[in-house]
Amino acid sequence: MRILGLCGSLRSGSLNAAVLRSAAELTLPPRELVVDPGLGRLPFFDADVEMTALPGIVAELRAAVGAADGLLIVTPEYAHGTSGVLKNALEWLVGGGEIGGKPVALASASPAVTGGDRARAWLAETLTVMGAQVIPQDLRIPQATLKIADGRVTDEPTRAALAALLDDLAAAVVEAREADGSFAS
Ligand SMILES: Cc1cc2nc3c(=O)[nH]c(=O)nc-3n(C[C@H](O)[C@H](O)[C@H](O)COP(=O)(O)O)c2cc1C
């Protein structure tokens, strides 16, 4: 089972990138979590460019989404929404359609007590209109600077909640495959 991890923050010391890193480490065979190398490499979405000369990097992202059984998306909260970086990537993915029907789990980490709730709600709405299957379970990490250190989630209850979210996502993938007539371990 192949999960693709996308992070909405480009910051080197990103709390959300740390969540994705820990998620990858918590994912054991036969599952694998492949972390996207960085959404900052994508150009700004332009429908003219999409129609005339799709950038190779966009085609690669679409192929990676197409090859994934499910997605884990981690987002920072900026001005009560998700990041422009992540929204831009989703705009490129609308036209490809690869995300349609894919189970998607959302997580957010913020230094604030609200834990990125508004960013996840915002993302869930966008992904749902794109046809993704956003799973009902998600992960909020409030006061994240107390729970993440040296690029990893260090707080044990948060690590357990992250592992549980990965299990929920895997279960949704199996369910989607069974409904589809195929099987994923
Ligand atoms: C421009 C800007 C806007 C922000 N707005 C919010 C916000 O609305 N809610 C929130 O919880 N945190 C907000 N923050 C704080 C971010 O949650 C914090 O910088 C976080 O560490 C960003 O995620 P990252 O560590 O993955 O890069 C904002 C930060 C910046 C730079």
Short mmCIF file of C-alpha atoms and ligand atoms in Angstrom, two decimals:
data_model
loop_
_atom_site.label_atom_id
_atom_site.label_comp_id
_atom_site.label_asym_id
_atom_site.label_seq_id
_atom_site.Cartn_x
_atom_site.Cartn_y
_atom_site.Cartn_z
CA MET A 1 0.00 0.00 0.00
CA ARG A 2 1.52 3.25 -1.16
CA ILE A 3 0.68 6.52 0.62
CA LEU A 4 1.86 9.85 -0.78
CA GLY A 5 2.68 12.54 1.78
CA LEU A 6 2.27 16.22 0.87
CA CYS A 7 3.37 19.11 3.07
CA GLY A 8 2.04 22.65 2.74
CA SER A 9 5.03 24.34 4.37
CA LEU A 10 8.35 25.09 2.68
CA ARG A 11 10.11 26.18 5.88
CA SER A 12 13.27 24.21 6.71
CA GLY A 13 12.26 23.97 10.37
CA SER A 14 8.61 23.26 9.56
CA LEU A 15 6.54 21.65 12.30
CA ASN A 16 4.28 20.12 9.65
CA ALA A 17 7.20 18.64 7.71
CA ALA A 18 8.28 17.07 11.01
CA VAL A 19 4.85 15.45 11.30
CA LEU A 20 5.21 14.00 7.81
CA ARG A 21 8.74 12.78 8.61
CA SER A 22 7.49 11.01 11.70
CA ALA A 23 4.56 9.54 9.77
CA ALA A 24 6.99 8.08 7.22
CA GLU A 25 9.04 6.54 10.04
CA LEU A 26 5.92 5.07 11.64
CA THR A 27 4.89 3.43 8.35
CA LEU A 28 6.19 -0.13 8.09
CA PRO A 29 6.01 -2.70 5.23
CA PRO A 30 3.80 -3.70 3.51
CA ARG A 31 2.79 -0.06 3.75
CA GLU A 32 5.06 2.70 2.49
CA LEU A 33 4.77 6.45 2.79
CA VAL A 34 6.54 8.38 0.06
CA VAL A 35 7.10 12.04 0.92
CA ASP A 36 6.77 14.48 -1.98
CA PRO A 37 10.09 16.33 -2.45
CA GLY A 38 8.49 19.76 -2.05
CA LEU A 39 5.51 21.59 -3.51
CA GLY A 40 7.56 24.78 -3.80
CA ARG A 41 9.05 23.43 -7.04
CA LEU A 42 5.69 23.86 -8.80
CA PRO A 43 5.06 27.04 -10.79
CA PHE A 44 1.95 29.08 -10.02
CA PHE A 45 -1.13 27.53 -11.56
CA ASP A 46 -1.94 29.02 -14.96
CA ALA A 47 -4.77 27.53 -17.03
CA ASP A 48 -3.12 28.70 -20.28
CA VAL A 49 0.08 26.82 -19.42
CA GLU A 50 -1.97 23.79 -18.39
CA MET A 51 -3.64 23.75 -21.82
CA THR A 52 -0.56 24.42 -23.95
CA ALA A 53 2.55 23.03 -22.23
CA LEU A 54 1.99 21.17 -18.98
CA PRO A 55 5.22 21.53 -16.93
CA GLY A 56 7.04 18.24 -16.41
CA ILE A 57 7.07 18.80 -12.67
CA VAL A 58 3.26 19.01 -12.67
CA ALA A 59 2.99 15.82 -14.72
CA GLU A 60 5.27 14.16 -12.15
CA LEU A 61 3.06 15.28 -9.27
CA ARG A 62 -0.06 14.06 -11.06
CA ALA A 63 1.61 10.70 -11.73
CA ALA A 64 2.67 10.40 -8.07
CA VAL A 65 -0.89 11.06 -6.95
CA GLY A 66 -2.20 8.60 -9.53
CA ALA A 67 0.22 5.90 -8.31
CA ALA A 68 -0.73 6.39 -4.66
CA ASP A 69 -3.42 4.38 -2.91
CA GLY A 70 -4.07 7.27 -0.53
CA LEU A 71 -2.67 10.61 0.60
CA LEU A 72 -1.60 12.12 3.89
CA ILE A 73 -1.65 15.91 3.68
CA VAL A 74 -0.16 18.04 6.44
CA THR A 75 -0.89 21.73 6.44
CA PRO A 76 0.18 24.83 8.30
CA GLU A 77 -2.49 27.42 9.05
CA TYR A 78 -1.86 30.84 7.53
CA ALA A 79 -4.43 33.61 8.10
CA HIS A 80 -7.08 31.03 9.00
CA GLY A 81 -6.61 29.05 5.78
CA THR A 82 -4.19 26.56 4.29
CA SER A 83 -0.97 27.71 2.63
CA GLY A 84 -0.81 29.15 -0.87
CA VAL A 85 1.76 26.48 -1.67
CA LEU A 86 -0.71 23.68 -0.98
CA LYS A 87 -3.65 25.44 -2.63
CA ASN A 88 -1.51 25.97 -5.74
CA ALA A 89 -0.66 22.26 -5.89
CA LEU A 90 -4.33 21.35 -5.56
CA GLU A 91 -5.21 23.71 -8.41
CA TRP A 92 -2.78 21.82 -10.68
CA LEU A 93 -4.37 18.54 -9.53
CA VAL A 94 -7.94 19.59 -10.38
CA GLY A 95 -7.43 19.14 -14.13
CA GLY A 96 -5.64 15.80 -13.88
CA GLY A 97 -8.41 14.18 -11.85
CA GLU A 98 -6.00 11.67 -10.26
CA ILE A 99 -7.15 12.52 -6.73
CA GLY A 100 -10.76 11.53 -7.47
CA GLY A 101 -11.93 8.76 -5.13
CA LYS A 102 -8.60 8.59 -3.26
CA PRO A 103 -8.76 8.36 0.53
CA VAL A 104 -7.05 11.42 2.04
CA ALA A 105 -6.12 12.02 5.69
CA LEU A 106 -5.44 15.53 6.98
CA ALA A 107 -3.17 16.71 9.78
CA SER A 108 -2.12 20.15 10.95
CA ALA A 109 0.39 21.43 13.48
CA SER A 110 0.39 24.95 14.88
CA PRO A 111 1.94 26.72 17.86
CA ALA A 112 -1.59 28.02 18.59
CA VAL A 113 -4.13 26.22 20.78
CA THR A 114 -6.46 25.91 17.77
CA GLY A 115 -4.02 23.44 16.18
CA GLY A 116 -4.72 24.45 12.58
CA ASP A 117 -8.43 23.55 12.73
CA ARG A 118 -9.41 26.22 10.21
CA ALA A 119 -6.74 25.16 7.72
CA ARG A 120 -7.93 21.54 7.82
CA ALA A 121 -11.58 22.57 7.42
CA TRP A 122 -10.63 24.73 4.48
CA LEU A 123 -8.63 21.92 2.89
CA ALA A 124 -11.36 19.34 3.46
CA GLU A 125 -13.83 21.50 1.55
CA THR A 126 -11.47 21.97 -1.39
CA LEU A 127 -10.50 18.29 -1.55
CA THR A 128 -14.12 17.17 -1.32
CA VAL A 129 -15.14 19.32 -4.25
CA MET A 130 -12.22 17.76 -6.15
CA GLY A 131 -13.73 14.33 -5.58
CA ALA A 132 -11.22 13.08 -2.99
CA GLN A 133 -12.51 10.90 -0.16
CA VAL A 134 -11.46 12.89 2.92
CA ILE A 135 -11.59 10.44 5.81
CA PRO A 136 -13.52 11.59 8.90
CA GLN A 137 -10.57 11.04 11.24
CA ASP A 138 -7.89 13.73 11.27
CA LEU A 139 -5.11 15.01 13.49
CA ARG A 140 -4.81 18.42 15.12
CA ILE A 141 -1.58 19.24 16.91
CA PRO A 142 -2.04 22.38 19.03
CA GLN A 143 0.90 23.92 20.88
CA ALA A 144 3.05 21.99 18.48
CA THR A 145 6.33 23.59 19.54
CA LEU A 146 5.97 21.63 22.80
CA LYS A 147 5.41 18.33 20.96
CA ILE A 148 7.88 18.48 18.11
CA ALA A 149 11.66 18.75 18.41
CA ASP A 150 14.61 18.23 16.09
CA GLY A 151 12.34 17.59 13.11
CA ARG A 152 10.34 14.77 14.74
CA VAL A 153 7.14 14.39 16.78
CA THR A 154 8.46 13.69 20.28
CA ASP A 155 5.24 13.78 22.32
CA GLU A 156 4.13 10.17 22.83
CA PRO A 157 0.33 10.74 22.78
CA THR A 158 0.74 12.73 19.55
CA ARG A 159 2.88 9.96 18.01
CA ALA A 160 0.18 7.44 18.96
CA ALA A 161 -2.52 9.65 17.43
CA LEU A 162 -0.47 9.93 14.24
CA ALA A 163 -0.05 6.14 14.08
CA ALA A 164 -3.82 5.75 14.60
CA LEU A 165 -4.51 8.18 11.76
CA LEU A 166 -2.24 6.15 9.47
CA ASP A 167 -4.18 3.00 10.42
CA ASP A 168 -7.47 4.78 9.69
CA LEU A 169 -6.16 5.87 6.31
CA ALA A 170 -4.99 2.33 5.50
CA ALA A 171 -8.42 0.97 6.45
CA ALA A 172 -10.08 3.51 4.14
CA VAL A 173 -7.75 2.44 1.31
CA VAL A 174 -8.68 -1.23 1.80
CA GLU A 175 -12.36 -0.31 1.90
CA ALA A 176 -12.04 1.76 -1.29
CA ARG A 177 -10.20 -1.09 -3.03
CA GLU A 178 -12.81 -3.63 -1.95
CA ALA A 179 -15.59 -1.39 -3.23
CA ASP A 180 -13.61 -1.12 -6.44
CA GLY A 181 -13.25 -4.89 -6.78
CA SER A 182 -9.48 -4.93 -6.18
CA PHE A 183 -7.51 -5.54 -3.00
CA ALA A 184 -4.76 -3.69 -1.10
CA SER A 185 -2.84 -5.12 1.87
C1 LIG B 1 1.79 34.67 7.62
C2 LIG B 1 1.47 33.79 8.79
C3 LIG B 1 0.16 33.61 9.16
C4 LIG B 1 -0.17 32.74 10.22
N1 LIG B 1 -1.47 32.56 10.55
C5 LIG B 1 -1.79 31.62 11.47
C6 LIG B 1 -3.16 31.29 11.74
O1 LIG B 1 -4.09 31.84 11.18
N2 LIG B 1 -3.41 30.32 12.65
C7 LIG B 1 -2.40 29.63 13.31
O2 LIG B 1 -2.70 28.74 14.08
N3 LIG B 1 -1.09 29.95 13.07
C8 LIG B 1 -0.78 30.91 12.19
N4 LIG B 1 0.54 31.20 11.92
C9 LIG B 1 1.58 30.51 12.68
C10 LIG B 1 1.93 29.19 12.00
O3 LIG B 1 1.02 28.21 12.46
C11 LIG B 1 3.35 28.81 12.38
O4 LIG B 1 4.27 29.72 11.80
C12 LIG B 1 3.69 27.38 11.97
O5 LIG B 1 4.92 27.01 12.56
C13 LIG B 1 3.74 27.24 10.46
O6 LIG B 1 3.85 25.88 10.10
P1 LIG B 1 5.26 25.18 9.82
O7 LIG B 1 6.00 25.15 11.12
O8 LIG B 1 4.91 23.82 9.32
O9 LIG B 1 6.02 26.00 8.80
C14 LIG B 1 0.87 32.08 10.92
C15 LIG B 1 2.20 32.28 10.52
C16 LIG B 1 2.49 33.12 9.48
C17 LIG B 1 3.95 33.28 9.07
#
